[in-house]
Short mmCIF file of N, CA, C and O and ligand atoms in Angstrom, two decimals:
data_model
loop_
_atom_site.label_atom_id
_atom_site.label_comp_id
_atom_site.label_asym_id
_atom_site.label_seq_id
_atom_site.Cartn_x
_atom_site.Cartn_y
_atom_site.Cartn_z
N UNK A 1 44.76 -53.86 -8.78
CA UNK A 1 45.41 -53.53 -7.51
C UNK A 1 46.19 -52.23 -7.62
O UNK A 1 46.97 -52.06 -8.55
N UNK A 2 45.95 -51.33 -6.68
CA UNK A 2 46.69 -50.07 -6.69
C UNK A 2 47.97 -50.24 -5.88
O UNK A 2 47.93 -50.77 -4.76
N UNK A 3 49.06 -49.81 -6.46
CA UNK A 3 50.34 -49.85 -5.74
C UNK A 3 50.21 -49.03 -4.46
O UNK A 3 49.50 -48.04 -4.43
N UNK A 4 50.87 -49.44 -3.43
CA UNK A 4 50.94 -48.66 -2.19
C UNK A 4 49.63 -48.63 -1.40
O UNK A 4 49.53 -47.93 -0.43
N UNK A 5 48.60 -49.36 -1.88
CA UNK A 5 47.31 -49.31 -1.16
C UNK A 5 47.28 -50.47 -0.16
O UNK A 5 47.33 -51.64 -0.55
N UNK A 6 47.16 -50.13 1.11
CA UNK A 6 47.18 -51.16 2.16
C UNK A 6 45.98 -52.10 2.03
O UNK A 6 46.11 -53.31 2.27
N UNK A 7 44.82 -51.57 1.63
CA UNK A 7 43.65 -52.45 1.52
C UNK A 7 43.79 -53.38 0.31
O UNK A 7 43.37 -54.54 0.38
N UNK A 8 44.39 -52.90 -0.79
CA UNK A 8 44.67 -53.81 -1.91
C UNK A 8 45.65 -54.89 -1.48
O UNK A 8 45.53 -56.05 -1.89
N UNK A 9 46.62 -54.51 -0.65
CA UNK A 9 47.58 -55.50 -0.15
C UNK A 9 46.86 -56.55 0.70
O UNK A 9 47.16 -57.75 0.61
N UNK A 10 45.88 -56.13 1.49
CA UNK A 10 45.10 -57.08 2.30
C UNK A 10 44.28 -57.99 1.38
O UNK A 10 44.23 -59.21 1.57
N UNK A 11 43.65 -57.40 0.35
CA UNK A 11 42.87 -58.20 -0.61
C UNK A 11 43.73 -59.29 -1.24
O UNK A 11 43.31 -60.43 -1.39
N UNK A 12 44.96 -58.93 -1.55
CA UNK A 12 45.87 -59.86 -2.24
C UNK A 12 46.71 -60.70 -1.28
O UNK A 12 47.66 -61.37 -1.71
N UNK A 13 46.35 -60.63 0.01
CA UNK A 13 47.01 -61.44 1.06
C UNK A 13 48.51 -61.12 1.16
O UNK A 13 49.32 -61.98 1.53
N UNK A 14 48.85 -59.90 0.79
CA UNK A 14 50.23 -59.45 0.94
C UNK A 14 50.44 -58.75 2.28
O UNK A 14 51.56 -58.46 2.67
N UNK A 15 49.33 -58.46 2.95
CA UNK A 15 49.38 -57.90 4.31
C UNK A 15 48.33 -58.65 5.13
O UNK A 15 47.29 -59.07 4.60
N UNK A 16 48.60 -58.85 6.42
CA UNK A 16 47.68 -59.63 7.24
C UNK A 16 46.45 -58.83 7.65
O UNK A 16 46.49 -57.60 7.75
N UNK A 17 45.36 -59.54 7.89
CA UNK A 17 44.15 -58.92 8.45
C UNK A 17 43.28 -60.03 9.01
O UNK A 17 43.37 -61.19 8.57
N UNK A 18 42.46 -59.67 9.99
CA UNK A 18 41.50 -60.62 10.56
C UNK A 18 40.24 -60.58 9.70
O UNK A 18 39.35 -59.75 9.88
N UNK A 19 40.18 -61.49 8.74
CA UNK A 19 39.09 -61.49 7.76
C UNK A 19 37.85 -62.12 8.37
O UNK A 19 37.91 -63.19 8.98
N UNK A 20 36.71 -61.44 8.23
CA UNK A 20 35.45 -61.98 8.75
C UNK A 20 34.52 -62.44 7.61
O UNK A 20 33.57 -63.18 7.86
N UNK A 21 34.77 -61.98 6.39
CA UNK A 21 33.94 -62.41 5.26
C UNK A 21 34.73 -62.19 3.97
O UNK A 21 35.45 -61.19 3.84
N UNK A 22 34.55 -63.12 3.03
CA UNK A 22 35.19 -62.94 1.72
C UNK A 22 34.38 -63.63 0.65
O UNK A 22 33.92 -64.76 0.83
N UNK A 23 34.19 -62.94 -0.48
CA UNK A 23 33.69 -63.60 -1.69
C UNK A 23 34.45 -62.99 -2.87
O UNK A 23 35.48 -62.33 -2.67
N UNK A 24 33.94 -63.19 -4.08
CA UNK A 24 34.71 -62.74 -5.25
C UNK A 24 34.82 -61.23 -5.32
O UNK A 24 35.82 -60.69 -5.82
N UNK A 25 33.79 -60.55 -4.84
CA UNK A 25 33.76 -59.09 -4.98
C UNK A 25 34.11 -58.31 -3.72
O UNK A 25 34.56 -57.17 -3.78
N UNK A 26 33.84 -58.93 -2.56
CA UNK A 26 33.84 -58.18 -1.30
C UNK A 26 34.76 -58.85 -0.28
O UNK A 26 34.84 -60.08 -0.22
N UNK A 27 35.42 -58.00 0.52
CA UNK A 27 36.21 -58.50 1.64
C UNK A 27 35.83 -57.69 2.88
O UNK A 27 35.63 -56.47 2.79
N UNK A 28 35.72 -58.37 4.02
CA UNK A 28 35.46 -57.68 5.28
C UNK A 28 36.48 -58.16 6.30
O UNK A 28 36.76 -59.36 6.40
N UNK A 29 37.04 -57.21 7.04
CA UNK A 29 38.07 -57.55 8.02
C UNK A 29 37.99 -56.57 9.19
O UNK A 29 37.45 -55.46 9.07
N UNK A 30 38.56 -57.00 10.32
CA UNK A 30 38.51 -56.16 11.52
C UNK A 30 39.45 -54.97 11.37
O UNK A 30 40.58 -55.11 10.90
N UNK A 31 38.95 -53.81 11.78
CA UNK A 31 39.80 -52.62 11.82
C UNK A 31 40.89 -52.85 12.87
O UNK A 31 40.63 -53.36 13.96
N UNK A 32 42.13 -52.49 12.54
CA UNK A 32 43.22 -52.75 13.49
C UNK A 32 43.38 -51.67 14.55
O UNK A 32 44.24 -51.78 15.42
N UNK A 33 42.54 -50.63 14.47
CA UNK A 33 42.48 -49.64 15.56
C UNK A 33 41.00 -49.41 15.89
O UNK A 33 40.45 -48.36 15.60
N UNK A 34 40.38 -50.45 16.48
CA UNK A 34 38.91 -50.41 16.64
C UNK A 34 38.44 -49.27 17.53
O UNK A 34 39.06 -48.96 18.54
N UNK A 35 37.35 -48.64 17.10
CA UNK A 35 36.75 -47.56 17.86
C UNK A 35 35.50 -48.01 18.61
O UNK A 35 34.81 -47.20 19.22
N UNK A 36 35.22 -49.30 18.54
CA UNK A 36 34.04 -49.86 19.20
C UNK A 36 34.33 -51.35 19.41
O UNK A 36 35.25 -51.89 18.79
N UNK A 37 33.56 -52.02 20.27
CA UNK A 37 33.80 -53.45 20.49
C UNK A 37 33.79 -54.25 19.19
O UNK A 37 34.56 -55.21 19.04
N UNK A 38 32.93 -53.89 18.27
CA UNK A 38 32.97 -54.47 16.93
C UNK A 38 33.28 -53.34 15.94
O UNK A 38 32.57 -52.32 15.92
N UNK A 39 34.33 -53.49 15.18
CA UNK A 39 34.68 -52.49 14.16
C UNK A 39 35.25 -53.24 12.96
O UNK A 39 36.39 -53.71 12.97
N UNK A 40 34.40 -53.38 11.96
CA UNK A 40 34.74 -54.14 10.76
C UNK A 40 34.72 -53.20 9.56
O UNK A 40 33.89 -52.27 9.50
N UNK A 41 35.62 -53.41 8.63
CA UNK A 41 35.66 -52.65 7.38
C UNK A 41 35.21 -53.56 6.25
O UNK A 41 35.70 -54.69 6.13
N UNK A 42 34.27 -53.07 5.46
CA UNK A 42 33.75 -53.84 4.32
C UNK A 42 34.18 -53.11 3.06
O UNK A 42 33.88 -51.92 2.89
N UNK A 43 34.91 -53.82 2.18
CA UNK A 43 35.48 -53.16 1.00
C UNK A 43 35.19 -53.94 -0.27
O UNK A 43 35.05 -55.16 -0.24
N UNK A 44 35.10 -53.22 -1.40
CA UNK A 44 35.12 -53.93 -2.69
C UNK A 44 36.55 -54.39 -2.95
O UNK A 44 37.50 -53.67 -2.62
N UNK A 45 36.71 -55.56 -3.55
CA UNK A 45 38.08 -56.02 -3.85
C UNK A 45 38.73 -55.15 -4.92
O UNK A 45 39.94 -54.96 -4.92
N UNK A 46 37.91 -54.62 -5.80
CA UNK A 46 38.43 -53.68 -6.81
C UNK A 46 38.76 -52.36 -6.13
O UNK A 46 38.02 -51.90 -5.26
N UNK A 47 39.86 -51.74 -6.55
CA UNK A 47 40.28 -50.48 -5.95
C UNK A 47 39.47 -49.31 -6.52
O UNK A 47 39.54 -49.01 -7.71
N UNK A 48 38.69 -48.66 -5.66
CA UNK A 48 38.09 -47.35 -5.95
C UNK A 48 38.59 -46.44 -4.84
O UNK A 48 38.48 -46.80 -3.66
N UNK A 49 39.07 -45.28 -5.21
CA UNK A 49 39.67 -44.42 -4.19
C UNK A 49 38.65 -44.00 -3.14
O UNK A 49 38.95 -43.99 -1.94
N UNK A 50 37.47 -43.66 -3.56
CA UNK A 50 36.44 -43.23 -2.60
C UNK A 50 35.08 -43.33 -3.26
O UNK A 50 34.96 -43.69 -4.44
N UNK A 51 34.06 -42.94 -2.52
CA UNK A 51 32.70 -42.90 -3.07
C UNK A 51 32.63 -42.01 -4.31
O UNK A 51 31.82 -42.25 -5.21
N UNK A 52 33.49 -41.02 -4.37
CA UNK A 52 33.52 -40.11 -5.53
C UNK A 52 33.83 -40.84 -6.83
O UNK A 52 33.54 -40.31 -7.91
N UNK A 53 34.44 -42.01 -6.74
CA UNK A 53 34.85 -42.73 -7.94
C UNK A 53 33.82 -43.76 -8.39
O UNK A 53 34.09 -44.55 -9.30
N UNK A 54 32.67 -43.79 -7.74
CA UNK A 54 31.61 -44.71 -8.14
C UNK A 54 30.66 -43.96 -9.08
O UNK A 54 30.09 -42.92 -8.71
N UNK A 55 30.50 -44.50 -10.28
CA UNK A 55 29.65 -43.85 -11.28
C UNK A 55 28.17 -44.23 -11.09
O UNK A 55 27.86 -45.18 -10.38
N UNK A 56 27.31 -43.48 -11.79
CA UNK A 56 25.87 -43.73 -11.69
C UNK A 56 25.50 -45.15 -12.06
O UNK A 56 24.52 -45.70 -11.56
N UNK A 57 26.25 -45.77 -12.98
CA UNK A 57 25.91 -47.13 -13.42
C UNK A 57 26.58 -48.21 -12.57
O UNK A 57 26.58 -49.37 -12.94
N UNK A 58 27.14 -47.81 -11.43
CA UNK A 58 27.80 -48.79 -10.55
C UNK A 58 27.09 -48.91 -9.20
O UNK A 58 27.71 -49.25 -8.19
N UNK A 59 25.81 -48.64 -9.22
CA UNK A 59 25.04 -48.65 -7.98
C UNK A 59 25.09 -50.01 -7.29
O UNK A 59 25.02 -50.11 -6.06
N UNK A 60 25.26 -51.08 -8.07
CA UNK A 60 25.27 -52.42 -7.46
C UNK A 60 26.48 -52.62 -6.55
O UNK A 60 26.43 -53.40 -5.60
N UNK A 61 27.56 -51.89 -6.81
CA UNK A 61 28.73 -52.00 -5.92
C UNK A 61 28.35 -51.52 -4.52
O UNK A 61 28.67 -52.15 -3.51
N UNK A 62 27.63 -50.40 -4.47
CA UNK A 62 27.25 -49.84 -3.17
C UNK A 62 26.20 -50.71 -2.50
O UNK A 62 26.27 -50.96 -1.29
N UNK A 63 25.22 -51.17 -3.28
CA UNK A 63 24.19 -52.04 -2.72
C UNK A 63 24.80 -53.31 -2.15
O UNK A 63 24.42 -53.76 -1.06
N UNK A 64 25.74 -53.85 -2.87
CA UNK A 64 26.41 -55.07 -2.44
C UNK A 64 27.16 -54.84 -1.11
O UNK A 64 27.07 -55.66 -0.18
N UNK A 65 27.86 -53.72 -1.00
CA UNK A 65 28.58 -53.42 0.25
C UNK A 65 27.61 -53.29 1.41
O UNK A 65 27.83 -53.83 2.51
N UNK A 66 26.50 -52.57 1.19
CA UNK A 66 25.56 -52.33 2.29
C UNK A 66 24.86 -53.62 2.70
O UNK A 66 24.66 -53.87 3.90
N UNK A 67 24.48 -54.44 1.73
CA UNK A 67 23.80 -55.70 2.10
C UNK A 67 24.75 -56.65 2.83
O UNK A 67 24.34 -57.33 3.76
N UNK A 68 26.02 -56.65 2.42
CA UNK A 68 26.98 -57.47 3.15
C UNK A 68 27.20 -56.92 4.56
O UNK A 68 27.36 -57.69 5.51
N UNK A 69 27.21 -55.61 4.68
CA UNK A 69 27.36 -55.01 6.02
C UNK A 69 26.21 -55.48 6.91
O UNK A 69 26.41 -55.85 8.08
N UNK A 70 25.01 -55.48 6.38
CA UNK A 70 23.85 -55.93 7.15
C UNK A 70 23.99 -57.40 7.55
O UNK A 70 23.74 -57.76 8.71
N UNK A 71 24.39 -58.23 6.61
CA UNK A 71 24.52 -59.66 6.90
C UNK A 71 25.61 -59.91 7.94
O UNK A 71 25.43 -60.72 8.86
N UNK A 72 26.73 -59.22 7.81
CA UNK A 72 27.82 -59.39 8.78
C UNK A 72 27.38 -58.89 10.15
O UNK A 72 27.67 -59.51 11.18
N UNK A 73 26.65 -57.78 10.17
CA UNK A 73 26.13 -57.27 11.44
C UNK A 73 25.25 -58.32 12.12
O UNK A 73 25.34 -58.56 13.33
N UNK A 74 24.40 -58.97 11.32
CA UNK A 74 23.54 -60.04 11.87
C UNK A 74 24.38 -61.17 12.41
O UNK A 74 24.14 -61.69 13.51
N UNK A 75 25.39 -61.59 11.63
CA UNK A 75 26.24 -62.72 12.05
C UNK A 75 27.00 -62.41 13.32
O UNK A 75 27.31 -63.30 14.11
N UNK A 76 27.31 -61.14 13.53
CA UNK A 76 28.06 -60.73 14.73
C UNK A 76 27.11 -60.33 15.86
O UNK A 76 27.52 -59.71 16.84
N UNK A 77 25.83 -60.67 15.69
CA UNK A 77 24.80 -60.45 16.72
C UNK A 77 24.57 -58.98 17.04
O UNK A 77 24.29 -58.62 18.18
N UNK A 78 24.72 -58.12 16.05
CA UNK A 78 24.51 -56.69 16.27
C UNK A 78 23.10 -56.25 15.87
O UNK A 78 22.70 -55.12 16.20
N UNK A 79 22.39 -57.10 15.17
CA UNK A 79 21.15 -56.64 14.52
C UNK A 79 20.14 -56.12 15.53
O UNK A 79 19.51 -55.08 15.30
N UNK A 80 19.97 -56.81 16.66
CA UNK A 80 18.92 -56.40 17.61
C UNK A 80 19.23 -55.06 18.26
O UNK A 80 18.36 -54.18 18.33
N UNK A 81 20.44 -54.88 18.73
CA UNK A 81 20.78 -53.63 19.41
C UNK A 81 21.14 -52.51 18.44
O UNK A 81 21.09 -51.34 18.82
N UNK A 82 21.52 -52.89 17.24
CA UNK A 82 21.80 -51.88 16.22
C UNK A 82 23.28 -51.63 16.03
O UNK A 82 24.13 -52.14 16.77
N UNK A 83 23.58 -50.84 15.03
CA UNK A 83 24.98 -50.62 14.63
C UNK A 83 25.03 -49.36 13.77
O UNK A 83 23.99 -48.83 13.36
N UNK A 84 26.24 -48.91 13.51
CA UNK A 84 26.43 -47.73 12.66
C UNK A 84 27.26 -48.11 11.45
O UNK A 84 28.30 -48.77 11.58
N UNK A 85 26.81 -47.66 10.27
CA UNK A 85 27.60 -47.78 9.05
C UNK A 85 28.09 -46.40 8.66
O UNK A 85 27.33 -45.42 8.79
N UNK A 86 29.32 -46.33 8.18
CA UNK A 86 29.90 -45.03 7.89
C UNK A 86 30.81 -45.12 6.67
O UNK A 86 31.57 -46.09 6.53
N UNK A 87 30.73 -44.14 5.79
CA UNK A 87 31.66 -44.06 4.65
C UNK A 87 32.31 -42.69 4.69
O UNK A 87 31.65 -41.68 4.39
N UNK A 88 33.55 -42.62 5.11
CA UNK A 88 34.28 -41.36 5.11
C UNK A 88 34.82 -41.11 3.71
O UNK A 88 35.36 -42.02 3.08
N UNK A 89 34.67 -39.88 3.25
CA UNK A 89 35.06 -39.57 1.87
C UNK A 89 35.93 -38.33 1.83
O UNK A 89 35.48 -37.24 2.22
N UNK A 90 37.18 -38.53 1.39
CA UNK A 90 38.07 -37.39 1.19
C UNK A 90 38.58 -36.79 2.49
O UNK A 90 38.30 -37.26 3.59
N UNK A 91 39.35 -35.73 2.34
CA UNK A 91 40.07 -35.12 3.47
C UNK A 91 39.11 -34.62 4.54
O UNK A 91 39.25 -34.98 5.71
N UNK A 92 38.14 -33.82 4.15
CA UNK A 92 37.23 -33.28 5.15
C UNK A 92 36.31 -34.35 5.73
O UNK A 92 35.78 -34.19 6.84
N UNK A 93 36.13 -35.43 4.99
CA UNK A 93 35.33 -36.55 5.50
C UNK A 93 36.09 -37.46 6.44
O UNK A 93 35.53 -38.42 6.97
N UNK A 94 37.38 -37.16 6.64
CA UNK A 94 38.18 -37.96 7.57
C UNK A 94 38.70 -39.25 6.98
O UNK A 94 39.11 -40.15 7.71
N UNK A 95 38.67 -39.36 5.64
CA UNK A 95 39.16 -40.60 5.01
C UNK A 95 40.68 -40.64 5.07
O UNK A 95 41.35 -39.71 4.59
N UNK A 96 41.21 -41.70 5.66
CA UNK A 96 42.67 -41.84 5.77
C UNK A 96 43.22 -42.92 4.86
O UNK A 96 44.40 -42.91 4.56
N UNK A 97 42.39 -43.88 4.47
CA UNK A 97 42.84 -44.92 3.54
C UNK A 97 42.06 -44.74 2.23
O UNK A 97 40.83 -44.88 2.20
N UNK A 98 42.77 -44.41 1.14
CA UNK A 98 42.09 -44.11 -0.12
C UNK A 98 41.70 -45.35 -0.92
O UNK A 98 42.13 -45.54 -2.06
N UNK A 99 40.91 -46.21 -0.28
CA UNK A 99 40.28 -47.37 -0.94
C UNK A 99 38.89 -47.43 -0.31
O UNK A 99 38.78 -47.58 0.92
N UNK A 100 37.87 -47.27 -1.14
CA UNK A 100 36.49 -47.21 -0.65
C UNK A 100 36.21 -48.28 0.40
O UNK A 100 36.52 -49.46 0.19
N UNK A 101 35.63 -47.87 1.53
CA UNK A 101 35.30 -48.83 2.59
C UNK A 101 34.12 -48.33 3.41
O UNK A 101 33.92 -47.14 3.58
N UNK A 102 33.37 -49.31 3.91
CA UNK A 102 32.26 -49.03 4.81
C UNK A 102 32.69 -49.48 6.20
O UNK A 102 33.12 -50.63 6.39
N UNK A 103 32.58 -48.58 7.18
CA UNK A 103 32.83 -48.96 8.57
C UNK A 103 31.55 -49.56 9.15
O UNK A 103 30.47 -48.99 8.99
N UNK A 104 31.68 -50.69 9.83
CA UNK A 104 30.58 -51.27 10.62
C UNK A 104 31.01 -51.19 12.08
O UNK A 104 32.02 -51.78 12.48
N UNK A 105 30.27 -50.40 12.85
CA UNK A 105 30.58 -50.20 14.27
C UNK A 105 29.42 -50.70 15.10
O UNK A 105 28.26 -50.42 14.80
N UNK A 106 29.75 -51.43 16.17
CA UNK A 106 28.67 -51.91 17.03
C UNK A 106 29.21 -52.45 18.33
O UNK A 106 30.42 -52.42 18.60
N UNK A 107 28.29 -52.90 19.18
CA UNK A 107 28.67 -53.57 20.42
C UNK A 107 28.59 -52.71 21.65
O UNK A 107 28.93 -53.17 22.74
N UNK A 108 28.17 -51.46 21.50
CA UNK A 108 27.95 -50.62 22.68
C UNK A 108 27.02 -49.48 22.29
O UNK A 108 26.92 -49.12 21.11
N UNK A 109 26.36 -48.88 23.28
CA UNK A 109 25.53 -47.72 22.95
C UNK A 109 26.39 -46.49 22.66
O UNK A 109 27.57 -46.45 23.01
N UNK A 110 25.81 -45.50 22.05
CA UNK A 110 26.48 -44.22 21.77
C UNK A 110 27.78 -44.44 21.01
O UNK A 110 28.86 -44.04 21.45
N UNK A 111 27.66 -45.10 19.89
CA UNK A 111 28.84 -45.39 19.06
C UNK A 111 29.49 -44.09 18.59
O UNK A 111 28.80 -43.10 18.35
N UNK A 112 30.81 -44.09 18.47
CA UNK A 112 31.48 -42.87 18.03
C UNK A 112 31.21 -42.55 16.57
O UNK A 112 31.00 -43.44 15.76
N UNK A 113 31.21 -41.28 16.26
CA UNK A 113 31.25 -40.85 14.88
C UNK A 113 32.71 -40.60 14.57
O UNK A 113 33.33 -39.69 15.10
N UNK A 114 33.28 -41.46 13.74
CA UNK A 114 34.73 -41.38 13.50
C UNK A 114 35.04 -40.13 12.68
O UNK A 114 34.39 -39.87 11.67
N UNK A 115 36.03 -39.40 13.10
CA UNK A 115 36.39 -38.19 12.35
C UNK A 115 37.81 -38.30 11.78
O UNK A 115 38.42 -37.32 11.45
N UNK A 116 38.30 -39.50 11.65
CA UNK A 116 39.59 -39.71 11.01
C UNK A 116 40.74 -39.65 11.98
O UNK A 116 40.56 -39.51 13.16
P1 5GP B 1 39.05 -44.01 7.21
O1 5GP B 1 39.64 -43.06 8.22
O2 5GP B 1 39.80 -43.95 5.90
O3 5GP B 1 37.58 -43.87 7.03
O4 5GP B 1 39.23 -45.45 7.81
C1 5GP B 1 40.38 -46.22 7.65
C2 5GP B 1 40.37 -47.27 8.71
O5 5GP B 1 41.30 -48.26 8.34
C3 5GP B 1 40.79 -46.75 10.11
O6 5GP B 1 39.76 -47.00 11.04
C4 5GP B 1 42.06 -47.52 10.40
O7 5GP B 1 42.15 -47.91 11.76
C5 5GP B 1 41.95 -48.73 9.50
N1 5GP B 1 43.22 -49.25 9.02
C6 5GP B 1 44.27 -48.54 8.51
N2 5GP B 1 45.28 -49.35 8.16
C7 5GP B 1 44.85 -50.62 8.45
C8 5GP B 1 45.47 -51.90 8.31
O8 5GP B 1 46.60 -52.04 7.85
N3 5GP B 1 44.75 -52.97 8.73
C9 5GP B 1 43.49 -52.85 9.25
N4 5GP B 1 42.88 -53.98 9.64
N5 5GP B 1 42.87 -51.65 9.38
C10 5GP B 1 43.55 -50.54 9.00
ZN1 ZN B 2 43.21 -50.31 -2.92
#
């Protein structure tokens, strides 16, 4: 757990969140400033600051996040109409929370491209 990290605090139940999925490795919860009718964040429970901190031998972390995003999208009835997955990385990528996360956006056409 990284000190001062809001997503680590959510993982450790030290801060509240509307959790939609949880297992040993992954947590998914609703974004508290949603940009679409459905806006869920899927995170590894382990703290990685961004995609830049994932090594070549950690590909399963990314695969796991993406497959869970797909499953959650299906459970939230987004699969037929579609959805957007997004990973903002670093300052120019619009990343505001330095804990790796995948945005799942859905529920309307012309979903926004979040710019932070
Ligand atoms: P980023 O801009 O880093 O890609 O995305 C961070 C996202 O986390 C934003 O969409 C923001 O609304 C969301 N967020 C920030 N703090 C919290 C929080 O305390 N709880 C929840 N549920 N979402 C948060
Ligand atoms: Zn963290």
